[in-house]
CSV table of C-alpha atoms and ligand atoms in Angstrom, one decimal:
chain,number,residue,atom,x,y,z
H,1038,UNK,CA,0.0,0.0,0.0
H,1039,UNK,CA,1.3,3.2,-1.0
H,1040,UNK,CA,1.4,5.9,1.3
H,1041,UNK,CA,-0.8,9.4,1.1
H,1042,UNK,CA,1.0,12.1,-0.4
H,1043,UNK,CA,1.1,15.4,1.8
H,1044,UNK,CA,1.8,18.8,1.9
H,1045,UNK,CA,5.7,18.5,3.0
H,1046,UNK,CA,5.7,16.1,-0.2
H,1047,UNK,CA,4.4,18.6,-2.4
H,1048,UNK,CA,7.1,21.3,-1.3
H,1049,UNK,CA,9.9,18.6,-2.0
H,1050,UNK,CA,8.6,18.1,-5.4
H,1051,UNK,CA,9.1,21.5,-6.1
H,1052,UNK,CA,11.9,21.9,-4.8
H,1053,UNK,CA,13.7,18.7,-6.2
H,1054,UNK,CA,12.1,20.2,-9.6
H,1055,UNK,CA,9.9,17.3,-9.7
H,1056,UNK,CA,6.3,18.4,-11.5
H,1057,UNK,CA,2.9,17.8,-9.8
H,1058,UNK,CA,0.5,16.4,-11.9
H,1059,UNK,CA,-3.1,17.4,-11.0
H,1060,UNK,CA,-6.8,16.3,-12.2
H,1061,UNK,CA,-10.1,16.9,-11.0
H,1062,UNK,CA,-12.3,14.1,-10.4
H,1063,UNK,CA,-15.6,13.9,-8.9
H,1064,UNK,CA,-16.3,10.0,-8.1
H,1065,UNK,CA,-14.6,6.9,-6.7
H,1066,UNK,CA,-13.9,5.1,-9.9
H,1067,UNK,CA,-12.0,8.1,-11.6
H,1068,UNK,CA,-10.6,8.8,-8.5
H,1069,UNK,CA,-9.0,4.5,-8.2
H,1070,UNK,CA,-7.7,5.2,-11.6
H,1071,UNK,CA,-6.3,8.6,-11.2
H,1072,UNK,CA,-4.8,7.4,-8.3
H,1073,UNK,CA,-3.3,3.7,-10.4
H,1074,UNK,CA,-2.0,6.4,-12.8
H,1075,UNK,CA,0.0,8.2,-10.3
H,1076,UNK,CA,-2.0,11.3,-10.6
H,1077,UNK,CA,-0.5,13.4,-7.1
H,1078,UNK,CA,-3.3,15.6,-6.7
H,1079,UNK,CA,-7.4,15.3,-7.0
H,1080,UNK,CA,-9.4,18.2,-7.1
H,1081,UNK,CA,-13.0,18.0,-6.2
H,1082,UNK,CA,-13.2,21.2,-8.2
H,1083,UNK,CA,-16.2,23.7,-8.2
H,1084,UNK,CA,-16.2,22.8,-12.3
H,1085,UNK,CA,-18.7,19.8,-11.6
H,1086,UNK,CA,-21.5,22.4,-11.8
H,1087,UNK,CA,-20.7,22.4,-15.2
H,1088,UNK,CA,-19.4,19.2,-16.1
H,1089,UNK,CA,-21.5,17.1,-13.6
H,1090,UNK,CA,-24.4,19.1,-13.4
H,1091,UNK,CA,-24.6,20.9,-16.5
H,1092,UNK,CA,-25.1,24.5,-15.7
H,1093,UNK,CA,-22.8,27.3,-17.9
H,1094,UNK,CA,-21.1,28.6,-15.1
H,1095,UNK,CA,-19.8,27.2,-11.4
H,1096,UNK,CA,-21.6,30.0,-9.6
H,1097,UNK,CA,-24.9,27.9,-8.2
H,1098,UNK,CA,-22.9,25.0,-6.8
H,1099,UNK,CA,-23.0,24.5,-3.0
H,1100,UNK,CA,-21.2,23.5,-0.3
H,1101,UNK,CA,-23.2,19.9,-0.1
H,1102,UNK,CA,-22.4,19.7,-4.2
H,1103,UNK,CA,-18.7,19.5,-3.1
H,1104,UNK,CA,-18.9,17.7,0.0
H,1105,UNK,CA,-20.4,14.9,-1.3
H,1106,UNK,CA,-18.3,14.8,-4.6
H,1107,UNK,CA,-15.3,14.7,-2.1
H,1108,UNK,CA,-16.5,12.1,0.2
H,1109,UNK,CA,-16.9,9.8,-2.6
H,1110,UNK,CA,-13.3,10.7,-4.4
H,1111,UNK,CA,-12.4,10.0,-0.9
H,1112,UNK,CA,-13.2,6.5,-0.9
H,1113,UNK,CA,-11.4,5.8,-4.1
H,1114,UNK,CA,-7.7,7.0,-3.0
H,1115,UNK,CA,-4.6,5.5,-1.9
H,1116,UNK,CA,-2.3,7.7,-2.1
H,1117,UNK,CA,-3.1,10.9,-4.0
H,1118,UNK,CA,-3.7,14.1,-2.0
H,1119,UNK,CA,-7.2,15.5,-2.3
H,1120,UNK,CA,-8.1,19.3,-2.8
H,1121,UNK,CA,-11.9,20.1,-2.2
H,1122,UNK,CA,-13.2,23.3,-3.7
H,1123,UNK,CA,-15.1,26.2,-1.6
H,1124,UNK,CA,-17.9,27.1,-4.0
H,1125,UNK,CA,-19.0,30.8,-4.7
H,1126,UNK,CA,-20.4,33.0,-1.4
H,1127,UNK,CA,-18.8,29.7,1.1
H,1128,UNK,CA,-16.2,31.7,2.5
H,1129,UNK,CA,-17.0,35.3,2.2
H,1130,UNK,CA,-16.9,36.0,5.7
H,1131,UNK,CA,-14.6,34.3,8.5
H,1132,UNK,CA,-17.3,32.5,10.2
H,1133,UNK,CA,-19.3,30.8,6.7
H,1134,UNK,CA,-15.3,30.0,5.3
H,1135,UNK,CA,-14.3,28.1,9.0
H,1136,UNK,CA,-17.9,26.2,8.4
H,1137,UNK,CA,-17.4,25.6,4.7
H,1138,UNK,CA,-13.8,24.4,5.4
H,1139,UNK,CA,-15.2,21.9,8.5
H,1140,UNK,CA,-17.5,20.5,6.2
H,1141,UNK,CA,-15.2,19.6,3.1
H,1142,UNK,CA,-12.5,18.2,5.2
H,1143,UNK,CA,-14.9,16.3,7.4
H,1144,UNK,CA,-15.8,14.5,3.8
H,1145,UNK,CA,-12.3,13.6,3.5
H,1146,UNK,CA,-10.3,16.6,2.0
H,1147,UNK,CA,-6.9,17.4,2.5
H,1148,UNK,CA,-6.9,21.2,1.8
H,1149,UNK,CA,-9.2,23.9,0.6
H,1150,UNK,CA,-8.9,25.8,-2.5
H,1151,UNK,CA,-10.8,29.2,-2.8
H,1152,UNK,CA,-10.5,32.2,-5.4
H,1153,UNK,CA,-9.2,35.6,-5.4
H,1154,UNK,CA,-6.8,37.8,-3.1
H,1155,UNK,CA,-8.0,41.1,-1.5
H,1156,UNK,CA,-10.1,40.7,1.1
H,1157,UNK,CA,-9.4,36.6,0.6
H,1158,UNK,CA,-6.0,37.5,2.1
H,1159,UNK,CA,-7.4,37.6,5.8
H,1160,UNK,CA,-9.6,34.8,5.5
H,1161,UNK,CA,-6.9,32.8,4.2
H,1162,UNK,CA,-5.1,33.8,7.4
H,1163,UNK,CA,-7.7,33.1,9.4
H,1164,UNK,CA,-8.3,29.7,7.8
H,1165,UNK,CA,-5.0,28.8,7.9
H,1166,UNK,CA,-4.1,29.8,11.4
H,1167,UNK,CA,-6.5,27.8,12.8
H,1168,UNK,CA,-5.3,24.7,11.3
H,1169,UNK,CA,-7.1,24.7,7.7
H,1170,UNK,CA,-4.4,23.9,4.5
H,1171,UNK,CA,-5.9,26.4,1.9
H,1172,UNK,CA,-4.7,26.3,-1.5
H,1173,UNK,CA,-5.1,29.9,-3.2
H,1174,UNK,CA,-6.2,30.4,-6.9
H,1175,UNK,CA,-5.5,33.4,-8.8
H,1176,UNK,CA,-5.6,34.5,-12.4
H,1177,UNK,CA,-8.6,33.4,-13.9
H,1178,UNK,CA,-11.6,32.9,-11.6
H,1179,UNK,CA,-14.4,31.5,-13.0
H,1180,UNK,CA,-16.6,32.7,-9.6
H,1181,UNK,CA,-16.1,35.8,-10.7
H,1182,UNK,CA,-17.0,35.0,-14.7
H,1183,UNK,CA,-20.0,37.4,-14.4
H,1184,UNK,CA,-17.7,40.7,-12.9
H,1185,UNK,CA,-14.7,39.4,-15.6
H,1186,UNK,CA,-17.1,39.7,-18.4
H,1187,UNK,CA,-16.8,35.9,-19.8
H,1188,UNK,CA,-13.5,33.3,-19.3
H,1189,UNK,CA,-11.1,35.4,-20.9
H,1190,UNK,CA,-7.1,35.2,-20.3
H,1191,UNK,CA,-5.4,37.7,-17.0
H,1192,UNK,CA,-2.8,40.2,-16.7
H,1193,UNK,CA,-1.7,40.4,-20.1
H,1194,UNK,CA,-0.4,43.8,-19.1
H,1195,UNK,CA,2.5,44.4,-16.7
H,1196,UNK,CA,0.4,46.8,-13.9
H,1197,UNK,CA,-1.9,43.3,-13.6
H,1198,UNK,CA,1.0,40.9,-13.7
H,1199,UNK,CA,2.7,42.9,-11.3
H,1200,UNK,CA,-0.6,42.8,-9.1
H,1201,UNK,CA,-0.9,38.9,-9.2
H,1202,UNK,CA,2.8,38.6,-8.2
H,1203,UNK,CA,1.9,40.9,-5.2
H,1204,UNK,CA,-1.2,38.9,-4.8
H,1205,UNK,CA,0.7,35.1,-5.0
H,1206,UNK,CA,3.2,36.6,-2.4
H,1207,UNK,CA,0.6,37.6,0.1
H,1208,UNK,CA,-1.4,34.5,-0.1
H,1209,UNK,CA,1.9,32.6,0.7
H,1210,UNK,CA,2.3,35.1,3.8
H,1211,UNK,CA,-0.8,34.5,4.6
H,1212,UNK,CA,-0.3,30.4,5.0
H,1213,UNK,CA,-1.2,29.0,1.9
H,1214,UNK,CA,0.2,25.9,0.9
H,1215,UNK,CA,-0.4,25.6,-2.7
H,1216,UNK,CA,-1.7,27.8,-5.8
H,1217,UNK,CA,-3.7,27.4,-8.9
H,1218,UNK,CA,-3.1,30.1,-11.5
H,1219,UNK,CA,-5.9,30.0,-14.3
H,1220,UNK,CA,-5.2,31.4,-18.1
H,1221,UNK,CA,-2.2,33.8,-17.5
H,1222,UNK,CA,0.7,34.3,-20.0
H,1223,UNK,CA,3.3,31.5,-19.8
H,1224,UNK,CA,5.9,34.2,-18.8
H,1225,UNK,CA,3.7,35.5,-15.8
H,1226,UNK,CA,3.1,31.8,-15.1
H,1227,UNK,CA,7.3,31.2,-14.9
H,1228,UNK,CA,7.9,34.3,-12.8
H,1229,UNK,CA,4.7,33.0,-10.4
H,1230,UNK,CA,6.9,30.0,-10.0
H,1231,UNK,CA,9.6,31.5,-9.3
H,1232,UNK,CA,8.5,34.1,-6.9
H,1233,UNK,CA,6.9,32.3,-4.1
H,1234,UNK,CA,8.5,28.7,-2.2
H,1235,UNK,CA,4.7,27.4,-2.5
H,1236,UNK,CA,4.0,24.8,-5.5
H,1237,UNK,CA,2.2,26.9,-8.8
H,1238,UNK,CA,0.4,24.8,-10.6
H,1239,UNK,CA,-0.9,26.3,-13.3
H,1240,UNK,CA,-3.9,25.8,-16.1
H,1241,UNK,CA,-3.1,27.6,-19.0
H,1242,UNK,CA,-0.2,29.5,-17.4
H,1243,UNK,CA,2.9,27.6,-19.3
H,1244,UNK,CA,5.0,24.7,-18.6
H,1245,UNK,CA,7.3,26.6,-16.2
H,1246,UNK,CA,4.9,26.0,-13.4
H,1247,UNK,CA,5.7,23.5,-11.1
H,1248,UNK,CA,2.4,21.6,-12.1
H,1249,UNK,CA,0.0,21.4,-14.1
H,1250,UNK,CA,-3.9,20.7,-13.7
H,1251,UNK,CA,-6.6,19.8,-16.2
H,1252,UNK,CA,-10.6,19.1,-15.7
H,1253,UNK,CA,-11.0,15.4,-16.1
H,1254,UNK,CA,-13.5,15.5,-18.6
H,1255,UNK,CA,-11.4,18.2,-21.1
H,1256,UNK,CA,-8.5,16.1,-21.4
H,1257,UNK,CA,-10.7,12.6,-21.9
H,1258,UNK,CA,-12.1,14.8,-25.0
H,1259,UNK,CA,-15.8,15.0,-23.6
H,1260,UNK,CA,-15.7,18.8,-23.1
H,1261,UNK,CA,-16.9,19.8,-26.3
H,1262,UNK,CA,-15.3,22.9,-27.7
H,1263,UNK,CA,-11.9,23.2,-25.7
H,1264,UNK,CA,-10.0,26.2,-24.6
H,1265,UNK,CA,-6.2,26.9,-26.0
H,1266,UNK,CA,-4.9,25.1,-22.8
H,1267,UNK,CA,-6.2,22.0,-23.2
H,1268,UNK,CA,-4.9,18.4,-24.9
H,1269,UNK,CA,-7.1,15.4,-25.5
H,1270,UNK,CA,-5.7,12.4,-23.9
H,1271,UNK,CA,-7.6,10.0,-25.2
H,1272,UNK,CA,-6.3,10.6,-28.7
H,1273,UNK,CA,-2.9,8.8,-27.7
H,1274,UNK,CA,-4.7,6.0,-25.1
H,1275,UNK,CA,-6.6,3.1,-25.5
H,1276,UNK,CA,-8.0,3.2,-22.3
H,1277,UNK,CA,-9.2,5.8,-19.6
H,1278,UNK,CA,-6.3,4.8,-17.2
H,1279,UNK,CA,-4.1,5.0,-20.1
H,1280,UNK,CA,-4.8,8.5,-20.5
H,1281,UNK,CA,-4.4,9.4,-16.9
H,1282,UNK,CA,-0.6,7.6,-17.1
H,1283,UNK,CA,-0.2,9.4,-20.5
H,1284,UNK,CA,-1.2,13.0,-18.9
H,1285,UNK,CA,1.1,12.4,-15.7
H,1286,UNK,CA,4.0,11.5,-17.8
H,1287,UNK,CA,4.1,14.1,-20.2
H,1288,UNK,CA,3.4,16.7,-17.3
H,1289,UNK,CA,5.9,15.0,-15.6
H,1290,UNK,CA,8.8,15.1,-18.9
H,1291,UNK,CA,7.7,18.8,-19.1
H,1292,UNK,CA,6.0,17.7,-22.5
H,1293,UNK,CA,2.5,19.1,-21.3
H,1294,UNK,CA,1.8,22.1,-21.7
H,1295,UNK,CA,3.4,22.6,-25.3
H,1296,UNK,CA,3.8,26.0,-27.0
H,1297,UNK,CA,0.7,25.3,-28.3
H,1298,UNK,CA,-1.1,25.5,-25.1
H,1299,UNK,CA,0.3,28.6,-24.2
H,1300,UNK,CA,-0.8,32.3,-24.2
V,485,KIV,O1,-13.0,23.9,-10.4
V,485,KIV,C1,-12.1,23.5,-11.0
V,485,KIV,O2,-12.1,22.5,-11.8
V,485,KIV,C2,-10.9,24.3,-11.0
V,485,KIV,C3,-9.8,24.1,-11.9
V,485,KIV,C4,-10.1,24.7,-13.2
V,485,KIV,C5,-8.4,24.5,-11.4
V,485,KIV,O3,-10.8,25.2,-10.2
């Protein structure tokens, strides 16, 4: 039996140069082969309200939607770590994020991953001072699709990169253990890396991140019309599992993301 990967085993991954190959999943039989395939990381990510439940944005998913996704990943893993996603309005105040975060680890998470800096900066703190793993996720947040005006790439400009550096810094200072940068320009996602000790892992942000991460169903080809960033697995496998151990490798031989994923 192999044993659960943690947080101190994330950090030496990066720092050995070793990259972190993450998927989301949402049940226990992805979650067994995910975790056969040596996938390190599961997300139960807020994108099951539109991959599992077929709304157009993740805004109207709940706190029950993910706790129950994550208790059933839960019972599929050996040794993969598993991220559980706070869904939109779960942790806008102190009290509502400590109760979100009770809730998604009591199914069986690891860590929590919520969106945004700002006024995310203290909660993070609070969160993680009172014993919470948070992972922070900046760049692209599709909570905030309706204030961004669609899913559209970040901080092409340098006053905005310059802000999401700030903004990765802070959210390490604050405790966070891990970060997810969405659709940023591979150069922004390199610096990211490079500026903060926590593991980047990035989705559409460039193969310098120190992982990468991928919804399940995009890189299985079942997404319909993909975004830039994406690469069908399935293409190159002749089996689900064989996809997952395709993705992991190439992420981990710095063959995924190619140029041609990049912004
Ligand atoms: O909810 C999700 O699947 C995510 C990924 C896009 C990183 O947050």
């Amino acid at each position: 039996m192999n044993k659960t990967l943690t947080v101190d085993h994330l950090a030496s991954m990066k720092r050995e140069g070793e990259k972190i190959a993450m998927l989301t999943c949402y049940d226990a039989t992805f979650a067994a082969t995910m975790d056969r395939a040596g996938v390190d990381i599961i997300l139960v990510g807020d994108s099951l309200g539109m991959v599992v439940q077929g709304r157009s944005t993740t805004v109207g998913v709940r706190v029950d939607d993910i706790a129950y996704h994550t208790a059933c990943v839960a019972k599929g893993l050996n040794r993969t770590f598993l991220l559980a996603d706070m869904p939109f309005g779960s942790y806008h105040d102190e009290t509502t994020a400590m109760e979100t975060a009770v809730e998604l680890l009591s199914a069986g998470g690891a860590m929590v991953k919520l969106e945004g800096a700002g006024p995310m900066i203290d909660i993070v703190q609070y969160l993680t001072s009172r014993g919470v793993p948070v992972c922070g996720h900046l760049g692209l947040t599709p909570q905030s699709v309706n204030q961004l005006g669609g899913f559209k790439v970040q901080a092409r400009d340098e006053e905005s990169a310059d802000r999401l550096l700030g903004d990765a810094a802070a959210l390490q200072r604050a405790g966070a253990q891990l970060l997810v940068v969405e659709c940023v320009p591979a150069p922004l996602g390199k610096a990211l890396s490079a500026a903060v000790d926590i593991p980047v892992i990035g989705i559409g942000a460039g193969a310098a991140c120190d992982g990468q991460v991928l919804v399940m169903h995009d890189m299985l080809g079942l997404g319909g019309r993909a975004p830039r960033f994406v690469a069908d697995f399935m293409q190159q496998s002749q089996s689900i599992q064989g996809a997952f151990e395709a993705y992991v490798k190439d992420v981990r031989e710095g063959r995924f993301p190619a140029k041609e994923h990049e912004y």
